[in-house]
C-alpha cells in the first residue's frame, strides 16, 4: 500500500497568472472588458475563426446567453443528449424551454446524429451537440439537419477548447459555441467561460445581452452618445482579474494541450492489453476528430460493480470518478425534459464509465500505477 495519493485533478498554472493579475491591479483595471478581456477575445477569435468571442463568468452563463439570444419561449424544444452536464439543459429550462433528450452513439458517447431528425417537432428551436471529452460530434450531419429544418445549432464545447473537427475549431462550427474555463477543464481561470458567436446577425445582440441588456459596448466604442436599456439581459461578463489569469493560460494553450495529449496517449497505449483482455473498453476517436486530451475514461464490462472498483482504487490512494447521472433520470430532468425514443446507450454506457486522473504533472510511473491498480481492482470485483 502506497502512502502517496494520486488526486483526480490538479489545476495547472503557467506561472504568469499572478504577474498579469498584478498588471491589471496596478493599472486599476478591475471591472470587465479591459485590456486583458480584449486580448482574450482577440485570441479566441484568431484561434477559432469565430465571428465574435465574448468572455463570460462560466460556460453555464454562455449557455444562458445562448438561450436568450435564441429567444427561447415557454414550450420551445431543444434537442440535446441526456448524457451531459446539467447546464446544457438548465440554461434553456430557465427560459421555459423543454430539453428533448436523444440517445448517444456507442463509440464517442456523443449525441447520435442519426436519431435527431425523428425528434424534431414544430416546436423545435435548436440542437445542442455536446462535444464529450473534447471529441467532436458529427457536425456535418448535425448542421445539415439544422439547415434543412431551419434550426439553430449551439455547440456545448465546454470540454472542447483547442479540439477540432475536420480542421475546424470546436465552438466555431454552429451558430453559437460555448467554452468553459472552469478549474477542471484544460484552460482555466477558476470559474470562467466564453460565448462564441458565429452567426453574424446575433453578434450585436450578444454584446447587449451580456451588458445587462444595454448598448454599453457600442457607447464605449463611440458608436452611440449614451447607452440605454435595449432588451432583457444580465451581467454575464467576468472582472478583469479573471481575464488576466485566463490570458496567462491562453498564451500557453498550445503547450497545455500537447502536454495533456502525451498523458492521454500513454493511457491509451498502456491500456490496450486490458481492452484486448475484455476488461475495459477504451475511448474511440473518429478520424475526423482531433481531440484535446481533456479526459481519459474507460468503460467497464456490463455487470461489474463500478462503485466497488472505485472504492478499491481509492484504497490504493487513487482517486478516479464517474459522471454523469443522465439528465432524463434526474429529478429536474424528469420534470422539465422529454425523452425521445429509448435512451438505451445512455443508460448502459453512463453506468459503465470511469474517469482516470489526468492532469499536467502526472508522471508515467503514476499512470502505470493507476493502470495496474485499475486492473487488480476490476479483477477483485469480478472474482469477489
Ligand atoms: C463543465 C461543463 C459545463 C459547465 O461549465 P461551467 O464553466 O462550470 O459553467 C457545461 N457543459 C459541459 C459539457 C461541461 O463539461
Coordinates of C-alpha atoms and ligand atoms in Angstrom, one line a residue:
X1 CA 0.0 0.0 0.0
X2 CA 1.4 3.4 -1.0
X3 CA 1.2 6.5 1.1
X4 CA 1.3 8.7 -2.0
X5 CA -2.2 9.7 -3.1
X6 CA -3.0 10.4 -6.7
X7 CA -5.7 13.1 -6.9
X8 CA -8.2 13.1 -9.7
X9 CA -7.4 16.6 -10.8
X10 CA -4.7 19.2 -10.1
X11 CA -5.1 22.6 -11.8
X12 CA -2.1 23.6 -13.9
X13 CA -0.6 27.1 -13.7
X14 CA 1.6 28.5 -16.4
X15 CA 3.4 30.8 -13.9
X16 CA 2.3 34.1 -15.3
X17 CA -1.1 34.3 -13.7
X18 CA -0.1 36.5 -10.7
X19 CA 2.1 38.7 -12.9
X20 CA -0.9 39.6 -15.2
X21 CA -3.2 40.0 -12.3
X22 CA -0.7 42.4 -10.7
X23 CA -0.6 44.3 -14.0
X24 CA -4.3 44.7 -14.0
X25 CA -4.4 45.7 -10.4
X26 CA -1.7 48.4 -10.8
X27 CA -3.5 49.8 -13.8
X28 CA -6.7 49.9 -11.7
X29 CA -8.4 47.6 -14.2
X30 CA -10.9 45.8 -12.2
X31 CA -14.3 45.8 -14.0
X32 CA -14.7 43.7 -17.1
X33 CA -13.9 44.4 -20.7
X34 CA -10.4 45.9 -20.1
X35 CA -7.2 45.1 -21.9
X36 CA -6.9 41.5 -20.8
X37 CA -10.5 40.7 -21.7
X38 CA -9.9 42.2 -25.2
X39 CA -6.7 40.2 -25.6
X40 CA -8.6 37.0 -24.7
X41 CA -11.4 37.9 -27.1
X42 CA -8.9 38.5 -29.9
X43 CA -7.1 35.3 -29.2
X44 CA -10.2 33.2 -29.3
X45 CA -11.4 34.9 -32.5
X46 CA -8.0 34.4 -34.1
X47 CA -7.6 30.9 -32.9
X48 CA -11.1 29.6 -33.6
X49 CA -12.1 31.7 -36.6
X50 CA -15.4 32.6 -34.8
X51 CA -17.1 35.9 -35.7
X52 CA -17.1 37.3 -32.2
X53 CA -15.9 35.9 -28.8
X54 CA -17.2 37.2 -25.5
X55 CA -15.8 36.2 -22.1
X56 CA -18.5 35.1 -19.6
X57 CA -18.2 34.1 -16.0
X58 CA -18.8 30.5 -16.9
X59 CA -19.9 28.1 -19.6
X60 CA -23.2 28.0 -17.8
X61 CA -23.5 31.7 -18.3
X62 CA -22.6 31.4 -22.0
X63 CA -25.4 28.8 -22.4
X64 CA -27.8 31.1 -20.7
X65 CA -26.9 33.8 -23.1
X66 CA -27.5 31.4 -26.0
X67 CA -31.0 30.7 -24.7
X68 CA -31.7 34.5 -24.5
X69 CA -30.2 35.1 -28.0
X70 CA -32.4 32.3 -29.4
X71 CA -35.5 33.9 -27.9
X72 CA -36.4 30.6 -26.3
X73 CA -40.1 30.9 -25.1
X74 CA -42.1 28.5 -22.9
X75 CA -42.7 25.2 -24.7
X76 CA -39.9 25.6 -27.2
X77 CA -38.0 22.4 -27.7
X78 CA -34.2 22.0 -27.7
X79 CA -32.7 18.7 -28.8
X80 CA -29.7 17.6 -26.7
X81 CA -28.1 14.5 -25.2
X82 CA -29.1 13.3 -21.7
X83 CA -25.5 12.3 -21.1
X84 CA -24.2 15.8 -20.3
X85 CA -23.6 18.3 -17.5
X86 CA -26.8 19.9 -16.1
X87 CA -26.0 23.4 -17.5
X88 CA -26.7 22.2 -21.1
X89 CA -30.3 21.7 -20.2
X90 CA -30.7 24.1 -17.3
X91 CA -29.9 27.2 -19.4
X92 CA -32.9 26.6 -21.6
X93 CA -35.2 25.4 -18.9
X94 CA -34.7 28.8 -17.2
X95 CA -36.5 30.4 -20.2
X96 CA -39.3 27.8 -20.2
X97 CA -37.7 25.6 -22.9
X98 CA -38.1 21.9 -22.9
X99 CA -35.0 19.8 -23.3
X100 CA -35.7 16.8 -25.7
X101 CA -33.2 14.1 -24.8
X102 CA -31.9 12.0 -27.6
X103 CA -29.7 8.9 -27.3
X104 CA -25.9 8.9 -27.7
X105 CA -23.6 7.0 -30.0
X106 CA -22.0 3.8 -28.7
X107 CA -18.5 4.9 -29.8
X108 CA -18.0 8.5 -28.9
X109 CA -20.8 8.9 -26.4
X110 CA -21.9 12.0 -28.3
X111 CA -25.4 12.9 -29.5
X112 CA -26.4 10.3 -32.1
X113 CA -26.9 12.4 -35.2
X114 CA -29.0 9.6 -36.8
X115 CA -31.7 10.0 -34.2
X116 CA -32.1 13.8 -34.3
X117 CA -34.4 14.2 -37.2
X118 CA -37.1 11.9 -35.8
X119 CA -37.1 14.1 -32.6
X120 CA -37.9 17.3 -34.4
X121 CA -41.4 18.8 -34.0
X122 CA -43.0 22.1 -35.0
X123 CA -41.8 23.4 -31.5
X124 CA -38.1 22.5 -32.0
X125 CA -35.9 25.6 -32.0
X126 CA -32.3 24.3 -31.7
X127 CA -29.9 21.4 -31.5
X128 CA -27.2 21.4 -28.8
X129 CA -24.5 19.0 -29.6
X130 CA -22.1 18.4 -26.6
X131 CA -18.5 17.5 -27.6
X132 CA -17.9 14.9 -24.9
X133 CA -14.3 14.6 -23.8
X134 CA -13.2 17.1 -26.4
X135 CA -14.1 14.7 -29.2
X136 CA -16.4 16.4 -31.8
X137 CA -19.9 15.4 -32.6
X138 CA -20.7 14.6 -36.2
X139 CA -21.1 18.3 -37.1
X140 CA -21.6 18.0 -40.9
X141 CA -24.7 15.8 -40.4
X142 CA -25.9 17.9 -37.5
X143 CA -25.5 21.3 -39.3
X144 CA -27.2 19.8 -42.4
X145 CA -30.3 18.7 -40.4
X146 CA -30.4 22.1 -38.7
X147 CA -30.2 23.9 -42.1
X148 CA -33.0 21.8 -43.6
X149 CA -35.3 22.3 -40.6
X150 CA -34.4 25.9 -40.0
X151 CA -33.0 25.2 -36.5
X152 CA -30.0 26.9 -34.8
X153 CA -27.0 24.9 -33.5
X154 CA -25.4 25.7 -30.2
X155 CA -22.2 23.8 -29.6
X156 CA -21.6 23.0 -26.0
X157 CA -17.8 23.0 -26.4
X158 CA -17.2 23.3 -22.6
X159 CA -14.7 20.4 -22.9
X160 CA -13.7 21.1 -26.5
X161 CA -11.3 24.1 -26.3
X162 CA -8.4 23.6 -28.8
X163 CA -10.1 20.5 -30.3
X164 CA -11.1 20.3 -34.0
X165 CA -13.5 18.6 -36.4
X166 CA -12.3 18.2 -40.0
X167 CA -9.8 21.0 -39.2
X168 CA -12.4 23.4 -37.8
X169 CA -12.1 24.5 -34.1
X170 CA -14.9 23.3 -31.9
X171 CA -17.2 26.2 -30.9
X172 CA -16.8 27.9 -34.3
X173 CA -19.0 25.5 -36.3
X174 CA -22.5 26.0 -35.1
X175 CA -24.4 29.3 -34.9
X176 CA -23.1 29.7 -31.3
X177 CA -20.5 27.9 -29.3
X178 CA -19.7 27.9 -25.6
X179 CA -16.4 27.3 -23.7
X180 CA -15.7 26.6 -20.1
X181 CA -12.6 27.7 -18.2
X182 CA -13.6 26.1 -15.0
X183 CA -10.7 24.7 -12.9
X184 CA -11.5 21.2 -14.0
X185 CA -11.1 21.9 -17.7
X186 CA -8.0 22.3 -19.9
X187 CA -7.6 26.0 -20.0
X188 CA -8.7 27.6 -16.7
X189 CA -9.5 30.8 -14.8
X190 CA -11.1 29.2 -11.8
X191 CA -14.7 29.9 -12.9
X192 CA -14.9 31.2 -16.5
X193 CA -16.2 30.7 -20.0
X194 CA -16.9 32.3 -23.3
X195 CA -19.6 32.6 -25.9
X196 CA -18.5 32.2 -29.5
X197 CA -20.9 33.9 -31.9
X198 CA -20.6 32.6 -35.4
X199 CA -23.9 33.8 -36.8
X200 CA -23.1 37.4 -37.5
X201 CA -26.7 38.6 -37.1
X202 CA -26.5 37.6 -33.4
X203 CA -23.3 39.5 -32.6
X204 CA -24.7 42.9 -31.7
X205 CA -27.5 41.4 -29.5
X206 CA -24.9 39.1 -27.8
X207 CA -23.0 42.2 -26.6
X208 CA -26.2 43.8 -25.4
X209 CA -27.4 40.7 -23.5
X210 CA -24.0 40.4 -21.8
X211 CA -24.1 44.0 -20.7
X212 CA -27.3 44.0 -18.7
X213 CA -29.4 44.5 -21.8
X214 CA -27.7 47.8 -22.7
X215 CA -25.7 49.0 -25.7
X216 CA -22.9 50.0 -23.4
X217 CA -20.3 48.3 -25.6
X218 CA -21.3 50.5 -28.5
X219 CA -21.1 53.5 -26.3
X220 CA -17.6 52.7 -25.3
X221 CA -16.7 52.3 -28.9
X222 CA -18.1 55.8 -29.6
X223 CA -20.8 54.4 -31.8
X224 CA -23.7 56.0 -29.8
X225 CA -23.5 59.0 -27.5
X226 CA -25.3 57.4 -24.5
X227 CA -26.2 53.9 -23.6
X228 CA -29.7 52.7 -22.7
X229 CA -31.7 49.6 -22.0
X230 CA -32.3 47.8 -25.2
X231 CA -33.7 44.3 -24.3
X232 CA -33.7 41.7 -21.5
X233 CA -30.2 40.8 -20.5
X234 CA -28.0 40.3 -17.5
X235 CA -24.4 40.7 -16.2
X236 CA -22.5 37.9 -17.9
X237 CA -19.0 39.3 -18.0
X238 CA -16.1 38.4 -15.8
X239 CA -14.0 41.0 -14.0
X240 CA -10.6 41.9 -15.3
X241 CA -8.6 39.9 -12.7
X242 CA -10.2 36.7 -14.0
X243 CA -9.4 37.7 -17.6
X244 CA -5.8 38.5 -16.6
X245 CA -5.5 35.0 -15.1
X246 CA -7.1 33.5 -18.3
X247 CA -4.7 35.4 -20.5
X248 CA -1.7 33.6 -18.8
X249 CA -3.4 30.3 -19.8
X250 CA -4.5 31.1 -23.3
X251 CA -0.9 32.2 -24.2
X252 CA 0.1 28.6 -23.3
X253 CA -2.9 26.9 -24.8
X254 CA -0.9 25.0 -27.4
X255 CA 1.6 23.6 -25.0
X256 CA -1.0 22.8 -22.4
X257 CA -2.9 20.8 -25.0
X258 CA 0.3 19.0 -26.1
X259 CA 1.2 18.1 -22.5
X260 CA -2.3 16.6 -21.9
X261 CA -2.2 14.7 -25.2
X262 CA 1.1 13.0 -24.1
X263 CA -0.6 11.8 -20.9
X264 CA -3.7 10.7 -22.8
X265 CA -1.7 8.8 -25.4
X266 CA 0.2 6.9 -22.7
X267 CA -3.0 5.8 -21.1
X268 CA -4.3 4.8 -24.5
X269 CA -1.4 2.6 -25.5
X270 CA -0.8 1.2 -22.0
X271 CA -4.4 0.2 -21.6
X272 CA -4.6 -1.6 -24.9
X273 CA -3.8 -5.0 -23.3
X274 CA -6.7 -4.6 -20.8
X275 CA -9.0 -3.9 -23.7
X276 CA -7.7 -7.0 -25.5
X277 CA -8.4 -9.0 -22.4
X278 CA -12.0 -7.8 -22.3
X279 CA -11.6 -5.9 -19.1
X280 CA -12.4 -2.4 -20.4
X281 CA -13.3 -0.5 -23.5
X282 CA -11.1 2.4 -24.4
X283 CA -12.3 5.8 -25.8
X284 CA -12.9 5.8 -29.6
X285 CA -11.8 8.9 -31.5
X286 CA -13.1 9.1 -35.2
X287 CA -10.5 10.1 -37.8
X288 CA -12.1 13.5 -38.5
X289 CA -11.8 14.5 -34.8
X290 CA -8.6 16.0 -33.4
X291 CA -9.2 15.9 -29.6
X292 CA -7.6 17.9 -26.9
X293 CA -6.7 15.3 -24.2
X294 CA -9.4 16.7 -21.9
X295 CA -10.4 13.4 -20.4
X296 CA -9.4 9.7 -20.2
X297 CA -12.2 7.4 -19.4
X298 CA -12.7 3.6 -19.6
X299 CA -15.9 1.6 -19.9
X300 CA -16.2 -1.4 -17.6
X301 CA -17.8 -4.6 -18.7
X302 CA -21.5 -4.8 -18.1
X303 CA -22.3 -6.0 -14.6
X304 CA -19.0 -5.1 -13.0
X305 CA -19.8 -3.0 -9.9
X306 CA -18.3 0.4 -10.7
X307 CA -18.7 1.8 -7.2
X308 CA -16.7 -1.2 -5.8
X309 CA -14.0 -0.7 -8.4
X310 CA -13.7 3.0 -7.5
X311 CA -13.6 2.1 -3.8
X312 CA -10.8 -0.5 -4.4
X313 CA -8.8 2.1 -6.3
X314 CA -9.3 4.7 -3.5
X315 CA -7.9 2.2 -1.0
X316 CA -4.7 2.3 -3.0
X317 CA -4.8 6.1 -3.0
X318 CA -6.1 6.6 -6.5
X319 CA -9.0 9.0 -6.9
X320 CA -10.9 8.0 -10.0
X321 CA -14.5 9.3 -10.5
X322 CA -17.6 8.7 -12.6
X323 CA -20.2 11.0 -14.3
X324 CA -22.9 11.8 -15.5
X325 CA -26.2 10.7 -13.9
X326 CA -28.1 11.1 -17.2
X327 CA -30.4 14.1 -17.1
X328 CA -33.5 12.2 -18.1
X329 CA -33.2 10.2 -14.9
X330 CA -32.6 13.2 -12.6
X331 CA -35.4 14.8 -10.7
X332 CA -35.3 18.1 -12.6
X333 CA -34.8 16.3 -16.0
X334 CA -37.9 14.2 -15.4
X335 CA -39.9 17.3 -14.5
X336 CA -38.7 19.7 -17.3
X337 CA -37.5 17.5 -20.1
X338 CA -38.9 15.0 -22.6
X339 CA -37.3 11.8 -23.8
X340 CA -37.2 10.9 -27.4
X341 CA -37.3 7.2 -28.0
X342 CA -35.4 4.9 -25.7
X343 CA -32.1 6.1 -24.3
X344 CA -30.5 2.6 -24.2
X345 CA -27.0 3.6 -25.0
X346 CA -27.1 6.5 -22.5
X347 CA -28.4 4.2 -19.7
X348 CA -25.9 1.5 -20.3
X349 CA -22.7 3.4 -21.0
X350 CA -23.3 6.0 -18.3
X351 CA -23.3 3.2 -15.7
X352 CA -20.0 1.7 -17.0
X353 CA -17.9 4.8 -17.2
X354 CA -14.8 5.6 -15.0
X355 CA -12.7 8.7 -15.5
X356 CA -9.0 8.3 -14.6
X357 CA -6.8 11.1 -13.2
X358 CA -5.5 13.3 -15.9
X359 CA -3.5 16.5 -15.1
X360 CA -0.3 18.1 -16.2
X361 CA 2.5 16.8 -13.9
X362 CA 1.0 13.3 -13.6
X363 CA 4.1 11.1 -14.2
X364 CA 4.3 7.9 -16.4
X365 CA 5.1 5.8 -13.2
X366 CA 1.9 7.2 -11.6
X367 CA -0.1 6.4 -14.7
X368 CA 1.3 2.9 -14.7
X369 CA 0.4 2.5 -11.1
X370 CA -3.1 3.7 -11.9
X371 CA -3.4 1.2 -14.7
X372 CA -2.1 -1.7 -12.5
X373 CA -4.5 -0.7 -9.8
X374 CA -7.4 -0.5 -12.2
X375 CA -6.6 -4.0 -13.4
X376 CA -6.4 -5.6 -9.9
X377 CA -9.5 -3.7 -8.8
X378 CA -11.6 -4.9 -11.7
X379 CA -10.3 -8.5 -11.2
X380 CA -11.0 -8.4 -7.5
X381 CA -14.5 -7.1 -8.0
X382 CA -15.2 -9.6 -10.8
X383 CA -13.9 -12.5 -8.6
X384 CA -15.5 -11.3 -5.4
Ligands
LIG1 C1 -18.1 21.9 -17.5 C2 -19.2 21.8 -18.4 C3 -20.2 22.8 -18.4 C4 -20.3 23.9 -17.4 O1 -19.1 24.7 -17.4 P1 -19.0 25.9 -16.3 O2 -17.9 26.8 -16.8 O3 -18.6 25.2 -15.0 O4 -20.3 26.6 -16.2 C5 -21.2 22.7 -19.3 N1 -21.3 21.7 -20.2 C6 -20.4 20.7 -20.2 C7 -20.5 19.6 -21.2 C8 -19.3 20.7 -19.3 O5 -18.4 19.7 -19.2

